[in-house]
């Protein structure tokens, strides 16, 4: 079967779903092709902290009603060093900004529901998705669904299919440059229906390794501990995990911690990754398809949202005003923000985790930096303004110093 849309969107994660909703609000047609089932997509447990800019985009997309009813605004978070706690007062340090705790799972459900209510084309279980003619003016996507082959003609393709998707892999290796850092540990996460041990998040640097106390609601907690690579979940029964959390988060948090059976438990590796450029011809990458951050600082989902905010704005400018400048500069503008979030996530990971090759000097440096933050309002402000999220438009219009820019982007074919 042959179909047509203005923007073909690959992937129904937060990036793809939010993009199609933002385009719909602006009167632009799109179709979302997702490899997995709706049940699978809706049950993935991932991020939980939203920047104000992300909340603003969800409002613009018209799907923020439940988020405002059920989300938990947070004005600060704590950092612990071997049990000693210090509060970063984000609200005061950033002139009134805060973040919102609301699970990625809930955003995904809200977005899918909005699509289904308006009868939008959102196809789950689309297999063998392949992208064609990205360099030309008539790109198209082929896929198999219900034992039949389909072809989707479009003006543009948005590659929102995550780190392992087909979109980035469709860009010729000669054009794509990747930057990567793999960390020598992972996060073991647990979700449990128990009240959180604190009303704010606690990031803890402990001799046994990093720990994080987070939440999804007043009755649902999310905790993480740093574990070595290759760790087996079988070695982490709930009791061991709760004991380790109590130790790493410090006595105060441990006394308030309510233990309960895990309803989800998994280990995620930590990685920093950026692919440049984020555009090839008529394909635009957004979210995890183009970059990955370690979860320390909760930037992954927020970066996916800011990418699609920029991409939606560029597509609206093309369709409404016939102006292509924002499409042409999308990659450079998105990357300018991506790299700053990569830097923050990398730095915050380095500050709070125990690295296997860290010697006494390294540990003293980490301790000195944390103490400096505890004592210096200027250092706290740097941390707070990154945590609440840097502006969507940083004033960087994509100008690169000679010799350090992304590889040449092929010119956009005429419409
Ligand atoms: P997603 O969410 O990975 O969605 C991509 C979608 O594309 C689909 N897909 C395809 N569809 C069609 N054809 C193909 N060939 C396809 N290949 C893939 C996938 O099934 C999926 O539905 O990317 P998106 O939308 O860019 O959103 C990014 C965020 O999901 C991500 O940055 C965060 O969740 C990262 N992340 C976390 N971020 C945080 O800020 N805090 C966290 O605590 C946190 N925990 C996590 C995470 C990511 C994880 N992953 C990816 C393993 C925990 C995990 C386990
Ligand atoms: C989470 O609640 O899943 C979470 C919160 C903060 C982070 C990472 C993950 O930095």
Coordinates of N, CA, C and O and ligand atoms in Angstrom, one line a residue, residues 10-16 33-36 41 44-48 104 126 129 160-166 187 216 224 268 286-289 295 298-301 304, ligand 1:
X10 N 9.9 8.4 12.5 CA 10.3 7.0 12.8 C 10.5 7.0 14.4 O 11.4 7.7 14.9
X11 N 9.7 6.1 15.0 CA 9.8 6.0 16.5 C 8.8 6.7 17.3 O 8.5 7.9 17.1
X12 N 8.1 5.9 18.2 CA 7.1 6.5 19.1 C 7.6 6.6 20.5 O 6.9 6.2 21.4
X13 N 8.8 7.0 20.7 CA 9.3 7.4 22.0 C 8.8 8.8 22.3 O 8.0 9.4 21.5
X14 N 9.3 9.5 23.3 CA 8.8 10.8 23.6 C 9.2 11.8 22.5 O 8.4 12.7 22.2
X15 N 10.3 11.6 21.8 CA 10.7 12.5 20.7 C 9.7 12.5 19.6 O 9.1 13.5 19.2
X16 N 9.5 11.3 19.1 CA 8.6 11.1 17.9 C 7.1 11.5 18.2 O 6.5 12.2 17.4
X33 N 5.8 5.8 12.7 CA 6.0 4.4 12.6 C 6.8 3.9 13.7 O 7.9 4.3 13.9
X34 N 6.3 2.9 14.5 CA 6.9 2.4 15.7 C 7.1 0.9 15.5 O 6.2 0.2 15.2
X35 N 8.3 0.4 15.8 CA 8.6 -1.0 15.7 C 7.9 -1.9 16.7 O 7.5 -3.0 16.4
X36 N 7.8 -1.4 18.0 CA 7.3 -2.2 19.1 C 5.8 -2.1 19.2 O 5.2 -1.2 18.6
X41 N 5.7 -0.1 24.5 CA 6.1 1.3 24.5 C 5.6 2.0 25.8 O 6.3 2.7 26.5
X44 N 7.6 1.0 29.3 CA 9.0 1.2 29.6 C 9.2 2.2 30.7 O 8.6 3.3 30.7
X45 N 10.0 1.8 31.7 CA 10.3 2.7 32.8 C 11.6 3.5 32.6 O 12.6 2.8 32.5
X46 N 11.6 4.8 32.4 CA 12.8 5.5 32.2 C 12.9 6.8 33.0 O 12.7 6.7 34.2
X47 N 13.0 7.9 32.3 CA 13.3 9.2 33.0 C 12.1 9.7 33.9 O 11.0 9.2 33.7
X48 N 12.4 10.6 34.8 CA 11.4 11.1 35.6 C 11.4 12.6 36.0 O 10.5 13.1 36.6
X104 N 8.4 9.5 32.5 CA 8.4 9.4 31.0 C 7.3 8.5 30.6 O 6.6 8.7 29.6
X126 N 5.4 -1.7 13.2 CA 5.9 -1.5 11.8 C 7.3 -2.1 11.7 O 8.2 -1.6 12.4
X129 N 11.6 -1.1 8.9 CA 11.5 0.3 8.5 C 12.8 0.6 7.7 O 13.9 0.4 8.3
X160 N 13.4 9.6 15.0 CA 13.3 9.7 16.4 C 13.3 8.3 17.0 O 12.5 8.0 17.9
X161 N 14.1 7.4 16.4 CA 14.0 6.0 16.7 C 15.1 5.5 17.7 O 15.5 4.3 17.7
X162 N 15.6 6.4 18.5 CA 16.5 6.0 19.6 C 17.9 5.5 19.1 O 18.2 5.6 17.9
X163 N 18.7 5.1 20.1 CA 20.1 4.8 19.8 C 20.3 3.6 18.8 O 21.2 3.6 18.0
X164 N 19.3 2.6 18.9 CA 19.5 1.5 18.0 C 18.7 1.5 16.8 O 18.5 0.5 16.1
X165 N 18.1 2.7 16.4 CA 17.1 2.8 15.3 C 17.8 2.7 13.9 O 19.0 2.6 13.8
X166 N 16.9 2.8 12.9 CA 17.3 2.7 11.5 C 17.8 4.0 11.0 O 18.5 4.1 10.0
X187 N 23.8 1.6 36.3 CA 22.9 2.0 37.3 C 21.9 0.8 37.5 O 21.3 0.4 36.5
X216 N 8.3 8.8 41.7 CA 7.3 9.1 40.6 C 6.1 9.7 41.1 O 5.3 10.4 40.4
X224 N 18.2 4.3 42.6 CA 19.3 3.7 41.8 C 20.6 3.5 42.7 O 20.9 4.3 43.5
X268 N 21.0 -0.5 33.8 CA 21.3 0.3 32.5 C 22.8 0.7 32.5 O 23.3 1.2 33.5
X286 N 16.5 13.3 16.0 CA 16.2 14.0 17.2 C 16.2 13.0 18.4 O 15.9 11.8 18.2
X287 N 16.6 13.4 19.5 CA 16.6 12.6 20.7 C 17.7 11.6 20.7 O 18.8 11.8 20.2
X288 N 17.4 10.4 21.4 CA 18.5 9.4 21.5 C 19.0 8.8 20.2 O 20.1 8.2 20.2
X289 N 18.3 9.1 19.1 CA 18.8 8.7 17.8 C 20.2 9.4 17.5 O 21.0 8.9 16.8
X295 N 22.5 9.1 32.8 CA 21.3 9.7 33.4 C 21.5 10.6 34.6 O 20.6 11.3 35.0
X298 N 19.5 13.8 34.7 CA 18.2 13.6 34.0 C 18.0 14.5 32.8 O 17.0 15.1 32.6
X299 N 19.0 14.4 31.9 CA 19.0 15.3 30.7 C 18.4 14.5 29.4 O 18.1 15.2 28.5
X300 N 18.4 13.2 29.4 CA 18.1 12.4 28.2 C 16.8 12.8 27.6 O 16.7 13.2 26.4
X301 N 15.7 12.7 28.4 CA 14.4 13.0 27.9 C 14.2 14.5 27.6 O 13.6 14.9 26.6
X304 N 15.7 15.2 24.3 CA 14.8 14.8 23.2 C 13.7 15.8 22.9 O 13.4 16.1 21.8
Ligands
LIG1 P1 13.4 6.3 22.7 O1 12.6 6.6 24.0 O2 14.4 5.3 22.8 O3 12.3 6.0 21.6 C1 12.7 5.5 20.4 C2 11.6 4.8 19.8 O4 11.9 4.3 18.5 C3 11.5 2.9 18.3 N1 12.4 2.3 17.3 C4 12.0 2.1 16.1 N2 10.8 2.3 15.4 C5 10.7 2.0 14.1 N3 11.7 1.4 13.4 C6 12.9 1.2 14.0 N4 13.9 0.6 13.3 C7 13.1 1.5 15.4 N5 14.1 1.4 16.2 C8 13.7 1.9 17.4 C9 11.8 2.3 19.7 O5 11.0 1.2 19.9 C10 11.3 3.5 20.6 O6 9.9 3.4 20.8 O7 14.1 7.7 22.2 P2 13.6 9.2 22.3 O8 12.2 9.4 21.9 O9 14.6 10.0 21.7 O10 13.5 9.5 23.9 C11 14.7 9.6 24.6 C12 14.5 9.1 26.1 O11 13.7 7.9 26.1 C13 15.8 8.9 26.7 O12 16.7 9.9 26.6 C14 15.7 8.7 28.2 O13 14.7 7.8 28.6 C15 17.1 8.2 28.7 N6 17.0 7.5 30.0 C16 16.9 8.3 31.0 N7 16.9 9.6 30.9 C17 16.8 10.4 32.0 O14 16.8 11.6 31.8 N8 16.6 9.8 33.2 C18 16.6 8.4 33.4 O15 16.4 8.0 34.5 C19 16.7 7.6 32.3 N9 16.7 6.3 32.4 C20 17.0 6.1 30.0 C21 16.8 5.5 31.3 C22 17.2 5.3 28.9 C23 17.2 3.9 29.0 N10 17.4 3.1 27.8 C24 17.3 3.8 26.5 C25 18.0 1.9 27.7 C26 16.8 4.1 31.4 C27 17.0 3.3 30.3 C28 16.9 1.8 30.4

